[in-house]
Coordinates of C-alpha atoms in Angstrom, one line a residue:
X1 CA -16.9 54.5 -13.6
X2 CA -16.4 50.7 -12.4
X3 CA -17.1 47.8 -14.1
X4 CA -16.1 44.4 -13.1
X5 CA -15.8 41.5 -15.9
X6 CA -14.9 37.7 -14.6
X7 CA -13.7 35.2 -17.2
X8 CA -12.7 31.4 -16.6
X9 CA -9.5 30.5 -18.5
X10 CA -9.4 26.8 -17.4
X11 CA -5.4 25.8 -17.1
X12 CA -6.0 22.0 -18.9
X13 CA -3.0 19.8 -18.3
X14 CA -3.1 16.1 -20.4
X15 CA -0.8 13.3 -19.8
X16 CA -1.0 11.8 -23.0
X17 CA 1.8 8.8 -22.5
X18 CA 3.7 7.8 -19.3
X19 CA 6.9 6.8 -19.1
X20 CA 7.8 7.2 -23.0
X21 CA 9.9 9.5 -24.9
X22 CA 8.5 12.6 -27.1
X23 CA 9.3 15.7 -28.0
X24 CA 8.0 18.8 -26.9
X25 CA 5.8 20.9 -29.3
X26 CA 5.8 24.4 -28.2
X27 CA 3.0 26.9 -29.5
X28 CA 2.4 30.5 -30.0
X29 CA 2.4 32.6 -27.0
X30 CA -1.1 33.3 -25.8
X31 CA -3.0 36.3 -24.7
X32 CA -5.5 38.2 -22.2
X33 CA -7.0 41.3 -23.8
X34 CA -9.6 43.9 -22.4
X35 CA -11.4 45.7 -25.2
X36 CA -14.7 46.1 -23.3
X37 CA -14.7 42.4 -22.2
X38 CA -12.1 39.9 -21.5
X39 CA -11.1 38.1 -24.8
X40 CA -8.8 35.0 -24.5
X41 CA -6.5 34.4 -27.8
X42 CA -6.1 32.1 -29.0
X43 CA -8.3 30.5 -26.8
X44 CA -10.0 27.2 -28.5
X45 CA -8.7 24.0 -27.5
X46 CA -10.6 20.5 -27.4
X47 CA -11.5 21.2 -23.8
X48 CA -12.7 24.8 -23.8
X49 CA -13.3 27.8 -26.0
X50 CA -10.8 29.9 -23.3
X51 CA -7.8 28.0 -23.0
X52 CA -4.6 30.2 -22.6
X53 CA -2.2 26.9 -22.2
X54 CA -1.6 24.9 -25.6
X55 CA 1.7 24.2 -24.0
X56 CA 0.6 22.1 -21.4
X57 CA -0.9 19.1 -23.7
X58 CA 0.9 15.7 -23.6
X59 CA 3.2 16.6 -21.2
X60 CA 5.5 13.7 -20.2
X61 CA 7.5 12.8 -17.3
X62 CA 10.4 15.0 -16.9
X63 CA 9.0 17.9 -19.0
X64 CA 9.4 21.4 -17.4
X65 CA 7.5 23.5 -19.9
X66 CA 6.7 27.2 -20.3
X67 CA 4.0 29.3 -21.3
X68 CA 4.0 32.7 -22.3
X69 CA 0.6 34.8 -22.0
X70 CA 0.5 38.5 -23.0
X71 CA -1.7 40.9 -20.6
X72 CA -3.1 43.5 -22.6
X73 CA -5.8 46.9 -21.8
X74 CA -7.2 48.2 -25.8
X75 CA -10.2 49.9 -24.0
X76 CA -9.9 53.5 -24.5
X77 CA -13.5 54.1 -22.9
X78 CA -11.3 55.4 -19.4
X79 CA -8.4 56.4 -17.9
X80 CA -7.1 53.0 -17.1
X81 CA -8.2 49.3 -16.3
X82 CA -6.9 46.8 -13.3
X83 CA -6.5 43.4 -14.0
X84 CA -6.6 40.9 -11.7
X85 CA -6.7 37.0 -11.5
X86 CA -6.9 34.5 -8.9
X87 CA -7.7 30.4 -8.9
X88 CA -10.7 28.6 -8.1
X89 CA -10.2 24.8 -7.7
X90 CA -13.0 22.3 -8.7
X91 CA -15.3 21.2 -6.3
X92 CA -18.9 20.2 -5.4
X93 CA -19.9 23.9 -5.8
X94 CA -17.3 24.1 -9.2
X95 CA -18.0 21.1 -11.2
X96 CA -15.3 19.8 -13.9
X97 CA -15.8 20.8 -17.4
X98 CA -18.0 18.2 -19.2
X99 CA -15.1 17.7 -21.7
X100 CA -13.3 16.4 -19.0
X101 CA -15.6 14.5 -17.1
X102 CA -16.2 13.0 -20.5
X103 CA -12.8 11.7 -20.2
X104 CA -13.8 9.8 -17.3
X105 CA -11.9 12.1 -15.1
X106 CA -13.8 13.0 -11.3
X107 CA -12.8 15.9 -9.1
X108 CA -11.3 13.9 -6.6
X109 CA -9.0 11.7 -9.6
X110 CA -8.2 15.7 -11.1
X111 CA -6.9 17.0 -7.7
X112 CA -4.8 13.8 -6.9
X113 CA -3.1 14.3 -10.4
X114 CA -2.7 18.1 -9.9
X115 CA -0.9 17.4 -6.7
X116 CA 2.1 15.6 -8.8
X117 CA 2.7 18.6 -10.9
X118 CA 4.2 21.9 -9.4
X119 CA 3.9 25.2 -10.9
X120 CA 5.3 29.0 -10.9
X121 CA 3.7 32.0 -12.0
X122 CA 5.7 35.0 -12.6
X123 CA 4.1 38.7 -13.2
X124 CA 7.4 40.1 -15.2
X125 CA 9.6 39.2 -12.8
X126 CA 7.5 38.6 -9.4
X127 CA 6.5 35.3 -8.6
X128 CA 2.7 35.4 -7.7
X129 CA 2.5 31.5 -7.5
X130 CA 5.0 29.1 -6.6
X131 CA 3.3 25.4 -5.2
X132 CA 2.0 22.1 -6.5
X133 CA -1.7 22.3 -8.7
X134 CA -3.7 21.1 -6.2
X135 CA -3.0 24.4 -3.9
X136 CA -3.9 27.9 -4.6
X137 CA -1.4 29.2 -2.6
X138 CA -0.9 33.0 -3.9
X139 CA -3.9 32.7 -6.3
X140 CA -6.3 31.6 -3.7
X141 CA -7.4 35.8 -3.8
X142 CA -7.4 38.3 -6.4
X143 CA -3.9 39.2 -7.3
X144 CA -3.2 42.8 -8.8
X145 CA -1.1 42.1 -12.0
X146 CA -1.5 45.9 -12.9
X147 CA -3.3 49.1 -13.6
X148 CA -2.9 49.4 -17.2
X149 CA -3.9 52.9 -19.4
X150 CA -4.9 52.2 -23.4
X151 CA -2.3 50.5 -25.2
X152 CA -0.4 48.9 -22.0
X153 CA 0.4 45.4 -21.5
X154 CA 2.5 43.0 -19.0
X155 CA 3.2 39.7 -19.4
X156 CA 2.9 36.6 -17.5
X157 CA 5.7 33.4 -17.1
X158 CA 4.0 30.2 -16.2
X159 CA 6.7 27.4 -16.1
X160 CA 5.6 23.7 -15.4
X161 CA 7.2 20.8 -13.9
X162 CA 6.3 17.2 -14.1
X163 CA 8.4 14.6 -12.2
X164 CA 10.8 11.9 -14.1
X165 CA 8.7 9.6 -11.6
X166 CA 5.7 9.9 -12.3
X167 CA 3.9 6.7 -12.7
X168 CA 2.4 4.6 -15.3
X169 CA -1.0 5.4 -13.5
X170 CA -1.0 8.4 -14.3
X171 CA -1.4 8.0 -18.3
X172 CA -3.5 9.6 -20.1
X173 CA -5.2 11.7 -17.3
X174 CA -6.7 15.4 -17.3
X175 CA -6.3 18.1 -14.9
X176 CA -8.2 20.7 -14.5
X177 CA -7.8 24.3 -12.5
X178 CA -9.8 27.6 -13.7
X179 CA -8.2 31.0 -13.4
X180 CA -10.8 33.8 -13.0
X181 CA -9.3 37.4 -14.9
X182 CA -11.3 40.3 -13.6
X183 CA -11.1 43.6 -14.9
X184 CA -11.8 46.8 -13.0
X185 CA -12.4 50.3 -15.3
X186 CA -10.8 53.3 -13.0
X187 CA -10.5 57.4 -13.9
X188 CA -8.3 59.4 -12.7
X189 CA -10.7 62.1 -10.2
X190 CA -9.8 65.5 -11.9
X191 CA -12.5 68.0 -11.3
X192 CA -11.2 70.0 -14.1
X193 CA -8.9 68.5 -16.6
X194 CA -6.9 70.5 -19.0
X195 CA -8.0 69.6 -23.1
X196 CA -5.5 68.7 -25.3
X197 CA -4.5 71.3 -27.7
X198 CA -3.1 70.9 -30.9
X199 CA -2.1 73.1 -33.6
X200 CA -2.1 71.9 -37.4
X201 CA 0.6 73.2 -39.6
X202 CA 1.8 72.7 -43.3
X203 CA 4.7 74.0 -45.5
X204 CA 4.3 75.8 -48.5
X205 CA 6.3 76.2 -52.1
X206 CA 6.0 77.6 -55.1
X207 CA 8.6 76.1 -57.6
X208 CA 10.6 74.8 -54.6
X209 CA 10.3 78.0 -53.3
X210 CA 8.8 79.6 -50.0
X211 CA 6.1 82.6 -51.9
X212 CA 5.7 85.8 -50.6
X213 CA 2.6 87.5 -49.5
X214 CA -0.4 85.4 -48.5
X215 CA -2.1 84.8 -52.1
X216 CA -2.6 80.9 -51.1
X217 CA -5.8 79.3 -49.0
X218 CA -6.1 75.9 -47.4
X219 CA -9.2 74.1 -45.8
X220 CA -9.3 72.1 -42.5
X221 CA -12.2 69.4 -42.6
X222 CA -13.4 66.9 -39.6
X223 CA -13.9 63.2 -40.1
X224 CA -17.6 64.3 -42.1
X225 CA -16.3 66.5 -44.6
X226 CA -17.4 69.6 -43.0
X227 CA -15.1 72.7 -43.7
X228 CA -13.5 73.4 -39.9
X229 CA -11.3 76.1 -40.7
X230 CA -10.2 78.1 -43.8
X231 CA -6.8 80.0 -43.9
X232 CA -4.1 82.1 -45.9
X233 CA -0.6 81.0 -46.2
X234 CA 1.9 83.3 -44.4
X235 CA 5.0 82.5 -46.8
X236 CA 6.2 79.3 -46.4
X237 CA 3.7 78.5 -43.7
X238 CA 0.3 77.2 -43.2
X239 CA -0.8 77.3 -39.8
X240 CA -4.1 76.7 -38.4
X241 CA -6.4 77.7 -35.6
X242 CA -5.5 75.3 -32.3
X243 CA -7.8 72.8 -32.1
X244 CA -8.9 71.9 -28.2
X245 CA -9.8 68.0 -27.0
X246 CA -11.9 67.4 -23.9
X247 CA -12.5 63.0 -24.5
X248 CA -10.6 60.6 -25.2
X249 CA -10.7 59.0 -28.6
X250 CA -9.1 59.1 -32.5
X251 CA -9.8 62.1 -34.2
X252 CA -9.1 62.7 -38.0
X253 CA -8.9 65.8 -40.1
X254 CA -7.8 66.4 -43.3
X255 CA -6.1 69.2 -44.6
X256 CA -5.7 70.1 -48.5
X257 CA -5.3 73.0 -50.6
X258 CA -7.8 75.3 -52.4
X259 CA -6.9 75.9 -56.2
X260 CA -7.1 79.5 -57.1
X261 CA -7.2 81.1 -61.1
X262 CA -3.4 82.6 -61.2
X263 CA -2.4 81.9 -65.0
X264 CA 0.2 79.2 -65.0
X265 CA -0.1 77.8 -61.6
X266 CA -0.8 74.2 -61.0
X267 CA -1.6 73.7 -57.8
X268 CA -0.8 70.7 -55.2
X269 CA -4.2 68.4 -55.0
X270 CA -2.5 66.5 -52.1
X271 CA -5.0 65.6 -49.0
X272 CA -3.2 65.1 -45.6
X273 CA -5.0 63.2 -43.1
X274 CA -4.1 64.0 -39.7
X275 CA -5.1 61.1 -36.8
X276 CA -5.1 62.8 -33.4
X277 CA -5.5 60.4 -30.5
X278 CA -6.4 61.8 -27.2
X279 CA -6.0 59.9 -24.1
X280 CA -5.3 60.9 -20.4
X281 CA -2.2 61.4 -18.7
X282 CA -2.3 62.2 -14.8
X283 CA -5.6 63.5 -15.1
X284 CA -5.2 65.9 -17.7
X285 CA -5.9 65.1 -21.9
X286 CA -3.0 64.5 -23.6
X287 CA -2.8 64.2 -27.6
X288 CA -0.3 62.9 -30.5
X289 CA -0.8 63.3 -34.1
X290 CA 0.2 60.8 -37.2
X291 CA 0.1 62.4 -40.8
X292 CA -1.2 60.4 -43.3
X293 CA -1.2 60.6 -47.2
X294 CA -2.9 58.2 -49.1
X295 CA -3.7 55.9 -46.7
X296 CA -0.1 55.6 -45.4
X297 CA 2.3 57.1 -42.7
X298 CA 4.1 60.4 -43.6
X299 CA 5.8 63.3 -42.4
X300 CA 4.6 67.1 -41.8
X301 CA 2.8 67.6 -45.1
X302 CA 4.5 70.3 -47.3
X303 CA 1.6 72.0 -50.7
X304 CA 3.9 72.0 -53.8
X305 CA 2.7 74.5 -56.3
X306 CA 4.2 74.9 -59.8
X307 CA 4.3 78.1 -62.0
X308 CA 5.2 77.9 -65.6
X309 CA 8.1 80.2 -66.5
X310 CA 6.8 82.6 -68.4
X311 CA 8.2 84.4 -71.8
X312 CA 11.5 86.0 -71.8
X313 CA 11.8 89.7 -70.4
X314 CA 11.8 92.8 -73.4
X315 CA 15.0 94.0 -71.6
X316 CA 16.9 90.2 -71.8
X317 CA 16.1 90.4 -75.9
X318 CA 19.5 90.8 -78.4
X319 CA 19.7 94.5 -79.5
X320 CA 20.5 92.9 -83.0
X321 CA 17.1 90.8 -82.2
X322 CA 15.3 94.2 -82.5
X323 CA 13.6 95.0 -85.9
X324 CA 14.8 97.8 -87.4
X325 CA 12.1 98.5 -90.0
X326 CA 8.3 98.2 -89.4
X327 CA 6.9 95.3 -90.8
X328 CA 5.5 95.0 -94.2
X329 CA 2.3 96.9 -94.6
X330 CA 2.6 99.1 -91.9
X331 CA 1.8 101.9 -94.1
X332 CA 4.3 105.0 -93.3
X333 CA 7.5 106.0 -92.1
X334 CA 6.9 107.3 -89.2
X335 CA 8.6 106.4 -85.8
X336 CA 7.5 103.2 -84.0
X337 CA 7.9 105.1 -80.9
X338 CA 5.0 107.7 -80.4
X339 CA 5.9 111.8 -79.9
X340 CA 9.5 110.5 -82.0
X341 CA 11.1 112.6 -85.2
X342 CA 14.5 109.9 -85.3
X343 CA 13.9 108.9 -88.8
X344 CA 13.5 105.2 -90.0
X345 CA 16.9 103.6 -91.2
X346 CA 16.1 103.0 -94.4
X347 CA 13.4 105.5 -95.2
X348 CA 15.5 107.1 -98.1
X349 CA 12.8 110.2 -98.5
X350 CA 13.9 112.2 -95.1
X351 CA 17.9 111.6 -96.4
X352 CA 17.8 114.2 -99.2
X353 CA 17.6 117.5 -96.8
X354 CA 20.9 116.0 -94.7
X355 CA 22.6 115.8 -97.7
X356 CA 21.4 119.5 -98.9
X357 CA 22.3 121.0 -95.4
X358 CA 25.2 119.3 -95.3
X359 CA 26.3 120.3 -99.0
X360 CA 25.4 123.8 -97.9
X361 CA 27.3 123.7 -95.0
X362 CA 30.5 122.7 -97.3
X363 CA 30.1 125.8 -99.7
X364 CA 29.6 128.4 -96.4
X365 CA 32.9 127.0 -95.4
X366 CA 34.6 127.2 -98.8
X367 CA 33.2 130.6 -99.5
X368 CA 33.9 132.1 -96.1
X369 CA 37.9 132.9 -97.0
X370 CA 37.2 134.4 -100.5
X371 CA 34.9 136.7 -99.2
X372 CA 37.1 138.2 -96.8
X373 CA 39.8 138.7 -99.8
X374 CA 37.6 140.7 -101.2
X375 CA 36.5 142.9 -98.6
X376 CA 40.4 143.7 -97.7
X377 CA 41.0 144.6 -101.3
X378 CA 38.0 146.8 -101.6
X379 CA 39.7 148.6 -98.5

């Protein structure tokens, strides 16, 4: 893929007042961005809609001012884009802008006026352009200022000087010099370049608590809402099938729990959002992911279930917490504990044959040693 975009940012220089004092006003740095096309920011002056120097306006004698212009590549549509930029003076074949042939100015009045001022461009820290306006010197061809991927940016230094000399007949004139940006679309030639892979994960707790088993599910979904993937937890861990990218671009997926029937559980309704961007990296697809919750940045998402505590355990009860008697009502006194003969405390009808065994008992034993008297005597 090649595509070439040219785009005139006209360099505009005003000389307001001559030989008078004023103080500078600086503006906010400027900027070159390809997203698709060349877009010029801020751009709008009262010369031209792609103006890239708002601090070359009523310069003065003396001034050496600076402009700041940010290089930027937001296209993700291939691997990387080149950026060039040269300058094209004005001419028969280049006419001035009518704004400033509206101010009375004529190429050959523009290029005497540029020829006072000297300028340097700096790419980061090359100088690409070092010579008075009137002379293209370095920028008389396309100049490389980079191969930029999706996301890069450079940034270019242009510093101005005006003489303390400069006459009075130079007041309120307008120069004029158009830059030309052109942007070239590259990929990197790989006849088989490896996919991104990426592997979704999540924690899991129960109560602050990794669960055992694998009694939990959790749903993958694509940017549509269409179920992707289904799985169990394993413990503490969610993990789902790796996911494989061939094309560069911003993915999203969410990820969120299913909630199941176990009594007492309230389950985590949290939806994680996870933003995959794929881009290319020495041929092959490379990919970074961003959780989301909400709408805002997070870290790995973690499902927090909760289970209510349930009742306390028979064997934790008091023994004196036990009843000892049935209930009221309950008709009989037999044992509480099926196949039992213990009798109930308190039942006094099963007392009475203790106490007539036990009374029986007494006599045997009192009995025993007048019996035997006998006997011997009866000998």
């Amino acid at each position: 893929m090649k595509k070439l975009f040219k785009k005139i940012s006209s360099l505009l220089l005003a000389l307001a007042v001559a030989m008078s004092f004023a103080l500078p006003v600086f503006a906010e740095d400027t900027s070159v961005t390809y997203e698709d096309e060349l877009v010029f920011g801020p751009g709008e002056s009262s010369y031209t809609a792609t103006d890239l120097f708002d601090n070359f306006k009523g310069v003065m004698p003396g001034d050496a001012l600076t402009q700041k212009i940010a290089v930027k590549n937001t296209y993700k549509g291939c691997d990387y884009v080149k950026l060039y930029l040269r300058a094209v003076p004005h001419d028969e074949q280049n006419p001035l802008s009518s704004e400033v042939a509206a101010a009375g100015e004529t190429v050959e009045s523009v290029n005497d006026f540029l020829s006072q001022l000297s300028m340097t461009v700096y790419n980061g820290s090359t100088a690409i352009y070092q010579a008075p306006l009137n002379e293209l010197d370095g920028l008389a061809e396309n100049v490389l200022l980079g191969s930029f991927t999706p996301g890069e940016t450079a940034e270019l230094t242009v510093q101005l000087t005006v003489p303390l000399e400069l006459g009075k007949q130079y007041a309120n004139r307008v120069g004029e010099v158009d830059w030309i940006f052109t942007a070239e679309e590259m990929n990197i030639p790989v006849v088989n370049p490896d996919p991104a892979q990426v592997t979704l994960s999540a924690g899991k707790t129960v109560n602050g608590k990794a669960p055992e088993g694998s009694d939990f599910s959790f749903v993958l979904r694509d940017d549509n809402g269409r179920t992707v993937q289904t799985v169990h937890n394993r413990g503490g861990s969610v993990v789902f099938d790796t996911l494989t990218f061939s094309q560069i671009g911003t993915y999203r997926y969410t990820i969120s729990e299913q909630a199941g029937n176990a009594e007492g559980m309230t389950y985590d309704g949290s939806v994680y959002t996870a933003v995959i961007t794929v881009k290319r990296a020495k041929g092959d697809y490379t990919a970074t992911v961003e959780w989301q919750k909400d709408g805002t940045s997070c870290g790995s998402p973690v499902f927090e279930n909760l289970l209510e505590e349930s009742g306390s355990d028979p064997e934790d009860i008091p023994e004196e917490s036990v009843p000892l008697s049935p209930p009221e009502g309950s008709g009989g006194s037999e044992s509480s504990q099926p196949g039992s003969n213990a009798p109930q405390t308190g039942d006094n009808a099963l007392i009475w044959p203790y106490i007539l065994l036990l009374a029986v008992g007494l006599v045997g034993m009192l009995a025993a040693p007048l019996i035997k008297r006998r006997n011997k005597r009866q000998k």
